[in-house]
Amino acid sequence: TRTPVTVTVTGAAGQIGYALLFRIASGHLLGADVPVRLRLLEIPQAVKAAEGTAMELDDCAFPLLSGIDIFDDATKAFDGVNVALLVGARPRTKGMERGDLLEANGGIFKPQGEAINAGAADDVKVLVVGNPANTNALIAQSHAPDVPAERFTAMTRLDHNRALAQLAKKVRGTGARVSVADIKKMTIWGNHSATQYPDIFHAEIAGKNAAETVNDQNWLENDFIPTVAKRGAAIIEARGASSAASAASAALNHVHTWVNGTADGDWTSMAVVSDGSYGVPEGLISSFPVTTKDGRWEIVQGLDIDDFSRARIDASVNELSEERDAVRKLGLI
Ligand code: NAX
């Protein structure tokens, strides 16, 4: 039998945590043949709720789940971690300025970065889901100098999946039989925020260029891009609560793809540390088209970026630069 993989989930008692843990324990994170050990991190007030979830996990009798431990101490929670899912974050509340939000999250992601640096396994992979995800990942990464920077990533896979769904819907509206599985090479660029740029100019639908197939610039600018970028707000409006199951599903997809690789002829979107590709300043954690293989990611190179795309990528990357400047000023990185 295989040695269990240690998976630490922060914010385990939250709504994404509840949608995530049962699927991790049933093999959707790493595969149906990989046993997992869960380590849950919560704030002291939410430990009891996390214990309740752990009771339910026990009651599922998942064959792959080899144990659950619950902590309110990051150093203990990240000890020996192979896959770290950083979901818990400080939400923006009424009257909170952006600086306050960044500072509050710095108070969470700095110590978590330090704890990962101190105790994580050599092969640790980190996914930050908690918002502002890109900048929270940057804060954690900057406090983990002994962990290679490329192991810190932030989630734009939900945006990627939303873009696949919207594009498939549009093409089906023209009478074509298209499923999300027929769409390859979708890209989300930039920040996981309303400035993100979902790019269909390199995407393919059943082997044909997606932008040419759709051939509707008005839809692209005034429907597709804003619908994808503002989908989180639309879900809150409809459901009365923010995206949870879809966010959990995307987190599973992100890690599964990172570990198991992208298919030939396809790529995915991940926010990863920039090496300067496509003019994105080195060191920013920005979303790119990436391929993965053997547990490593690589930014897809050589794509033509036209003026329309350039302006949108630059706008989102500028926002990331501003967030980096703000957390620098606050002494958080
Ligand atoms: P909830 O408020 O339901 O849960 C958050 C949990 O985190 C709470 O149980 C809280 O006690 C815990 N927590 C807070 N500080 C902690 C700390 N220092 N250590 C450990 N746990 C801590 O939020 P939920 O709906 O689960 O969302 C979690 C995060 O995901 C939010 O920041 C949210 O904005 C973000 N999202 C990110 C998405 C993405 O695509 N990157 C999409 C979905 C989601 O909005």
CSV table of N, CA and C in Angstrom, one decimal, residues 158-260:
chain,number,residue,atom,x,y,z
A,158,LEU,N,-11.2,28.4,-11.0
A,158,LEU,CA,-12.7,28.6,-11.0
A,158,LEU,C,-13.1,29.5,-12.1
A,159,ASP,N,-12.3,30.6,-12.3
A,159,ASP,CA,-12.5,31.5,-13.4
A,159,ASP,C,-12.4,30.8,-14.7
A,160,HIS,N,-11.4,29.9,-14.8
A,160,HIS,CA,-11.1,29.1,-16.0
A,160,HIS,C,-12.3,28.3,-16.3
A,161,ASN,N,-12.8,27.6,-15.3
A,161,ASN,CA,-14.0,26.7,-15.5
A,161,ASN,C,-15.3,27.5,-15.9
A,162,ARG,N,-15.4,28.7,-15.2
A,162,ARG,CA,-16.5,29.5,-15.6
A,162,ARG,C,-16.5,30.0,-17.0
A,163,ALA,N,-15.2,30.3,-17.5
A,163,ALA,CA,-15.1,30.7,-18.9
A,163,ALA,C,-15.4,29.5,-19.8
A,164,LEU,N,-15.0,28.3,-19.5
A,164,LEU,CA,-15.3,27.1,-20.3
A,164,LEU,C,-16.8,27.0,-20.4
A,165,ALA,N,-17.5,27.1,-19.3
A,165,ALA,CA,-19.0,26.9,-19.3
A,165,ALA,C,-19.7,28.0,-20.1
A,166,GLN,N,-19.2,29.3,-20.0
A,166,GLN,CA,-19.9,30.3,-20.7
A,166,GLN,C,-19.7,30.2,-22.2
A,167,LEU,N,-18.5,29.8,-22.6
A,167,LEU,CA,-18.1,29.6,-24.0
A,167,LEU,C,-18.9,28.5,-24.6
A,168,ALA,N,-19.0,27.4,-23.9
A,168,ALA,CA,-19.8,26.2,-24.4
A,168,ALA,C,-21.2,26.6,-24.6
A,169,LYS,N,-21.8,27.4,-23.6
A,169,LYS,CA,-23.2,27.8,-23.7
A,169,LYS,C,-23.4,28.7,-24.9
A,170,LYS,N,-22.5,29.6,-25.2
A,170,LYS,CA,-22.6,30.5,-26.3
A,170,LYS,C,-22.6,29.7,-27.6
A,171,VAL,N,-21.7,28.7,-27.8
A,171,VAL,CA,-21.6,28.0,-29.0
A,171,VAL,C,-22.8,27.0,-29.2
A,172,ARG,N,-23.3,26.5,-28.1
A,172,ARG,CA,-24.5,25.7,-28.1
A,172,ARG,C,-25.7,26.5,-28.6
A,173,GLY,N,-25.7,27.8,-28.2
A,173,GLY,CA,-26.8,28.7,-28.6
A,173,GLY,C,-26.9,28.9,-30.1
A,174,THR,N,-25.8,28.6,-30.8
A,174,THR,CA,-25.8,28.7,-32.3
A,174,THR,C,-26.3,27.4,-32.9
A,175,GLY,N,-26.6,26.4,-32.1
A,175,GLY,CA,-27.1,25.1,-32.6
A,175,GLY,C,-26.0,24.0,-32.6
A,176,ALA,N,-24.8,24.4,-32.3
A,176,ALA,CA,-23.7,23.4,-32.4
A,176,ALA,C,-23.7,22.5,-31.1
A,177,ARG,N,-23.3,21.3,-31.3
A,177,ARG,CA,-23.3,20.4,-30.1
A,177,ARG,C,-21.9,20.4,-29.6
A,178,VAL,N,-21.7,21.2,-28.5
A,178,VAL,CA,-20.4,21.4,-27.9
A,178,VAL,C,-20.5,21.2,-26.4
A,179,SER,N,-19.6,20.5,-25.8
A,179,SER,CA,-19.5,20.4,-24.4
A,179,SER,C,-18.2,21.0,-23.9
A,180,VAL,N,-18.1,21.3,-22.6
A,180,VAL,CA,-16.9,21.9,-22.1
A,180,VAL,C,-15.7,21.0,-22.4
A,181,ALA,N,-15.9,19.7,-22.6
A,181,ALA,CA,-14.7,18.8,-22.8
A,181,ALA,C,-14.2,19.0,-24.2
A,182,ASP,N,-14.9,19.7,-25.1
A,182,ASP,CA,-14.4,19.9,-26.5
A,182,ASP,C,-13.6,21.2,-26.5
A,183,ILE,N,-13.5,22.0,-25.4
A,183,ILE,CA,-12.8,23.2,-25.5
A,183,ILE,C,-11.4,23.0,-24.8
A,184,LYS,N,-10.4,23.5,-25.6
A,184,LYS,CA,-9.0,23.4,-25.1
A,184,LYS,C,-8.4,24.8,-25.0
A,185,LYS,N,-7.3,24.9,-24.3
A,185,LYS,CA,-6.5,26.1,-24.3
A,185,LYS,C,-7.2,27.4,-23.9
A,186,MET,N,-8.1,27.3,-23.0
A,186,MET,CA,-8.7,28.5,-22.4
A,186,MET,C,-7.6,29.1,-21.5
A,187,THR,N,-7.6,30.5,-21.4
A,187,THR,CA,-6.6,31.1,-20.5
A,187,THR,C,-7.3,32.2,-19.7
A,188,ILE,N,-6.9,32.2,-18.4
A,188,ILE,CA,-7.2,33.4,-17.5
A,188,ILE,C,-5.9,34.0,-17.2
A,189,TRP,N,-5.8,35.3,-17.5
A,189,TRP,CA,-4.6,36.1,-17.2
A,189,TRP,C,-4.8,37.0,-16.0
A,190,GLY,N,-3.8,37.2,-15.2
A,190,GLY,CA,-3.8,38.3,-14.2
A,190,GLY,C,-4.2,37.9,-12.8
A,191,ASN,N,-5.1,38.8,-12.3
A,191,ASN,CA,-5.5,38.7,-10.9
A,191,ASN,C,-6.8,37.9,-10.8
A,192,HIS,N,-7.0,37.2,-9.7
A,192,HIS,CA,-8.3,36.6,-9.4
A,192,HIS,C,-9.2,37.7,-8.8
A,193,SER,N,-9.7,38.6,-9.7
A,193,SER,CA,-10.5,39.7,-9.3
A,193,SER,C,-11.3,40.1,-10.5
A,194,ALA,N,-12.1,41.2,-10.4
A,194,ALA,CA,-12.9,41.7,-11.5
A,194,ALA,C,-12.0,42.1,-12.7
A,195,THR,N,-10.7,42.4,-12.5
A,195,THR,CA,-9.9,42.8,-13.6
A,195,THR,C,-9.3,41.6,-14.4
A,196,GLN,N,-9.5,40.4,-13.9
A,196,GLN,CA,-9.0,39.3,-14.7
A,196,GLN,C,-9.3,39.3,-16.1
A,197,TYR,N,-8.5,38.7,-17.0
A,197,TYR,CA,-8.8,38.6,-18.4
A,197,TYR,C,-9.0,37.2,-18.9
A,198,PRO,N,-10.2,36.8,-19.1
A,198,PRO,CA,-10.4,35.5,-19.7
A,198,PRO,C,-10.3,35.6,-21.3
A,199,ASP,N,-9.3,34.8,-21.8
A,199,ASP,CA,-8.8,35.0,-23.2
A,199,ASP,C,-9.2,33.8,-24.1
A,200,ILE,N,-10.1,34.0,-25.1
A,200,ILE,CA,-10.5,32.9,-26.0
A,200,ILE,C,-9.7,32.9,-27.3
A,201,PHE,N,-8.8,33.9,-27.5
A,201,PHE,CA,-8.1,34.0,-28.8
A,201,PHE,C,-7.2,32.8,-29.1
A,202,HIS,N,-6.8,32.1,-28.1
A,202,HIS,CA,-5.9,30.9,-28.3
A,202,HIS,C,-6.7,29.6,-28.0
A,203,ALA,N,-8.0,29.8,-27.6
A,203,ALA,CA,-8.7,28.6,-27.2
A,203,ALA,C,-9.2,27.9,-28.5
A,204,GLU,N,-9.5,26.6,-28.4
A,204,GLU,CA,-10.0,25.8,-29.5
A,204,GLU,C,-11.2,25.1,-29.1
A,205,ILE,N,-12.1,25.1,-30.1
A,205,ILE,CA,-13.4,24.3,-29.9
A,205,ILE,C,-13.4,23.2,-30.9
A,206,ALA,N,-13.3,22.0,-30.5
A,206,ALA,CA,-13.2,20.8,-31.4
A,206,ALA,C,-12.1,21.1,-32.5
A,207,GLY,N,-11.0,21.6,-32.0
A,207,GLY,CA,-9.9,21.8,-32.9
A,207,GLY,C,-9.9,23.1,-33.7
A,208,LYS,N,-10.9,23.9,-33.6
A,208,LYS,CA,-11.0,25.2,-34.4
A,208,LYS,C,-10.8,26.4,-33.4
A,209,ASN,N,-10.3,27.4,-33.9
A,209,ASN,CA,-10.1,28.6,-33.1
A,209,ASN,C,-11.4,29.1,-32.5
A,210,ALA,N,-11.4,29.3,-31.2
A,210,ALA,CA,-12.7,29.7,-30.5
A,210,ALA,C,-13.2,31.1,-30.9
A,211,ALA,N,-12.3,32.1,-30.9
A,211,ALA,CA,-12.7,33.4,-31.2
A,211,ALA,C,-13.3,33.5,-32.6
A,212,GLU,N,-12.6,32.8,-33.6
A,212,GLU,CA,-13.1,32.8,-35.0
A,212,GLU,C,-14.5,32.0,-35.1
A,213,THR,N,-14.6,31.0,-34.3
A,213,THR,CA,-15.8,30.2,-34.3
A,213,THR,C,-17.0,31.0,-33.8
A,214,VAL,N,-16.8,31.7,-32.7
A,214,VAL,CA,-17.8,32.6,-32.2
A,214,VAL,C,-18.1,33.8,-33.0
A,215,ASN,N,-17.0,34.5,-33.4
A,215,ASN,CA,-17.0,35.6,-34.3
A,215,ASN,C,-18.1,36.7,-33.9
A,216,ASP,N,-18.0,37.1,-32.6
A,216,ASP,CA,-18.9,38.0,-32.1
A,216,ASP,C,-18.2,38.9,-31.0
A,217,GLN,N,-17.6,40.0,-31.5
A,217,GLN,CA,-16.8,40.8,-30.7
A,217,GLN,C,-17.7,41.5,-29.6
A,218,ASN,N,-18.9,41.8,-29.9
A,218,ASN,CA,-19.8,42.4,-29.0
A,218,ASN,C,-20.1,41.5,-27.8
A,219,TRP,N,-20.3,40.2,-28.1
A,219,TRP,CA,-20.6,39.2,-27.0
A,219,TRP,C,-19.3,39.1,-26.2
A,220,LEU,N,-18.1,39.0,-26.9
A,220,LEU,CA,-16.9,38.9,-26.2
A,220,LEU,C,-16.7,40.0,-25.2
A,221,GLU,N,-16.8,41.2,-25.6
A,221,GLU,CA,-16.5,42.4,-24.8
A,221,GLU,C,-17.6,42.7,-23.7
A,222,ASN,N,-18.8,42.5,-24.1
A,222,ASN,CA,-19.9,43.0,-23.3
A,222,ASN,C,-20.7,42.0,-22.5
A,223,ASP,N,-20.4,40.7,-22.9
A,223,ASP,CA,-21.1,39.6,-22.2
A,223,ASP,C,-20.1,38.6,-21.6
A,224,PHE,N,-19.3,38.0,-22.4
A,224,PHE,CA,-18.4,36.9,-21.9
A,224,PHE,C,-17.4,37.4,-20.9
A,225,ILE,N,-16.6,38.4,-21.2
A,225,ILE,CA,-15.6,38.9,-20.2
A,225,ILE,C,-16.2,39.4,-18.9
A,226,PRO,N,-17.2,40.3,-18.9
A,226,PRO,CA,-17.8,40.7,-17.6
A,226,PRO,C,-18.6,39.6,-16.9
A,227,THR,N,-19.2,38.6,-17.7
A,227,THR,CA,-19.9,37.5,-17.0
A,227,THR,C,-18.9,36.7,-16.2
A,228,VAL,N,-17.8,36.3,-16.8
A,228,VAL,CA,-16.8,35.5,-16.2
A,228,VAL,C,-16.2,36.3,-15.0
A,229,ALA,N,-15.8,37.5,-15.2
A,229,ALA,CA,-15.1,38.3,-14.2
A,229,ALA,C,-16.0,38.6,-13.0
A,230,LYS,N,-17.3,38.7,-13.2
A,230,LYS,CA,-18.2,39.1,-12.1
A,230,LYS,C,-19.1,38.0,-11.7
A,231,ARG,N,-18.7,36.8,-12.0
A,231,ARG,CA,-19.6,35.6,-11.7
A,231,ARG,C,-19.7,35.4,-10.2
A,232,GLY,N,-18.6,35.7,-9.5
A,232,GLY,CA,-18.7,35.5,-8.0
A,232,GLY,C,-19.8,36.4,-7.4
A,233,ALA,N,-19.9,37.6,-7.9
A,233,ALA,CA,-20.9,38.5,-7.3
A,233,ALA,C,-22.3,38.0,-7.7
A,234,ALA,N,-22.4,37.5,-9.0
A,234,ALA,CA,-23.7,37.0,-9.4
A,234,ALA,C,-24.2,35.8,-8.6
A,235,ILE,N,-23.2,35.0,-8.2
A,235,ILE,CA,-23.6,33.8,-7.4
A,235,ILE,C,-24.1,34.3,-6.0
A,236,ILE,N,-23.4,35.3,-5.4
A,236,ILE,CA,-23.8,35.8,-4.1
A,236,ILE,C,-25.2,36.4,-4.2
A,237,GLU,N,-25.4,37.1,-5.3
A,237,GLU,CA,-26.7,37.7,-5.5
A,237,GLU,C,-27.8,36.7,-5.6
A,238,ALA,N,-27.6,35.6,-6.3
A,238,ALA,CA,-28.6,34.5,-6.5
A,238,ALA,C,-28.7,33.6,-5.3
A,239,ARG,N,-27.6,33.2,-4.7
A,239,ARG,CA,-27.6,32.2,-3.7
A,239,ARG,C,-27.7,32.7,-2.3
A,240,GLY,N,-27.3,34.0,-2.2
A,240,GLY,CA,-27.2,34.6,-0.8
A,240,GLY,C,-26.0,34.1,-0.1
A,241,ALA,N,-25.1,33.5,-0.8
A,241,ALA,CA,-23.8,33.1,-0.2
A,241,ALA,C,-22.8,32.9,-1.3
A,242,SER,N,-21.5,33.0,-1.0
A,242,SER,CA,-20.5,33.0,-2.1
A,242,SER,C,-20.3,31.6,-2.6
A,243,SER,N,-19.7,31.5,-3.8
A,243,SER,CA,-19.4,30.2,-4.4
A,243,SER,C,-18.7,29.3,-3.5
A,244,ALA,N,-19.2,28.1,-3.3
A,244,ALA,CA,-18.5,27.2,-2.4
A,244,ALA,C,-18.2,25.8,-3.1
A,245,ALA,N,-19.2,25.1,-3.6
A,245,ALA,CA,-19.0,23.8,-4.2
A,245,ALA,C,-18.2,24.0,-5.5
A,246,SER,N,-18.5,25.1,-6.2
A,246,SER,CA,-17.7,25.3,-7.5
A,246,SER,C,-16.3,25.7,-7.2
A,247,ALA,N,-16.1,26.4,-6.1
A,247,ALA,CA,-14.7,26.8,-5.7
A,247,ALA,C,-13.9,25.6,-5.2
A,248,ALA,N,-14.6,24.7,-4.4
A,248,ALA,CA,-14.0,23.5,-4.0
A,248,ALA,C,-13.6,22.6,-5.1
A,249,SER,N,-14.5,22.5,-6.1
A,249,SER,CA,-14.3,21.7,-7.3
A,249,SER,C,-13.1,22.2,-8.1
A,250,ALA,N,-13.0,23.5,-8.2
A,250,ALA,CA,-11.8,24.1,-8.9
A,250,ALA,C,-10.5,23.8,-8.2
A,251,ALA,N,-10.6,23.9,-6.8
A,251,ALA,CA,-9.3,23.6,-6.1
A,251,ALA,C,-8.9,22.2,-6.3
A,252,LEU,N,-9.8,21.3,-6.3
A,252,LEU,CA,-9.4,19.9,-6.6
A,252,LEU,C,-8.8,19.8,-8.0
A,253,ASN,N,-9.5,20.4,-9.0
A,253,ASN,CA,-9.0,20.4,-10.4
A,253,ASN,C,-7.5,21.0,-10.4
A,254,HIS,N,-7.3,22.1,-9.7
A,254,HIS,CA,-6.0,22.7,-9.7
A,254,HIS,C,-4.9,21.8,-9.3
A,255,VAL,N,-5.1,21.2,-8.1
A,255,VAL,CA,-4.1,20.3,-7.6
A,255,VAL,C,-4.0,19.0,-8.4
A,256,HIS,N,-5.1,18.5,-8.8
A,256,HIS,CA,-5.1,17.2,-9.6
A,256,HIS,C,-4.3,17.4,-10.9
A,257,THR,N,-4.5,18.6,-11.6
A,257,THR,CA,-3.8,18.9,-12.8
A,257,THR,C,-2.3,19.1,-12.5
A,258,TRP,N,-2.0,19.8,-11.5
A,258,TRP,CA,-0.6,20.1,-11.1
A,258,TRP,C,0.2,18.8,-10.9
A,259,VAL,N,-0.5,17.9,-10.2
A,259,VAL,CA,0.2,16.6,-9.8
A,259,VAL,C,0.2,15.7,-11.0
A,260,ASN,N,-0.9,15.6,-11.7
A,260,ASN,CA,-1.0,14.5,-12.7
A,260,ASN,C,-0.8,15.0,-14.2
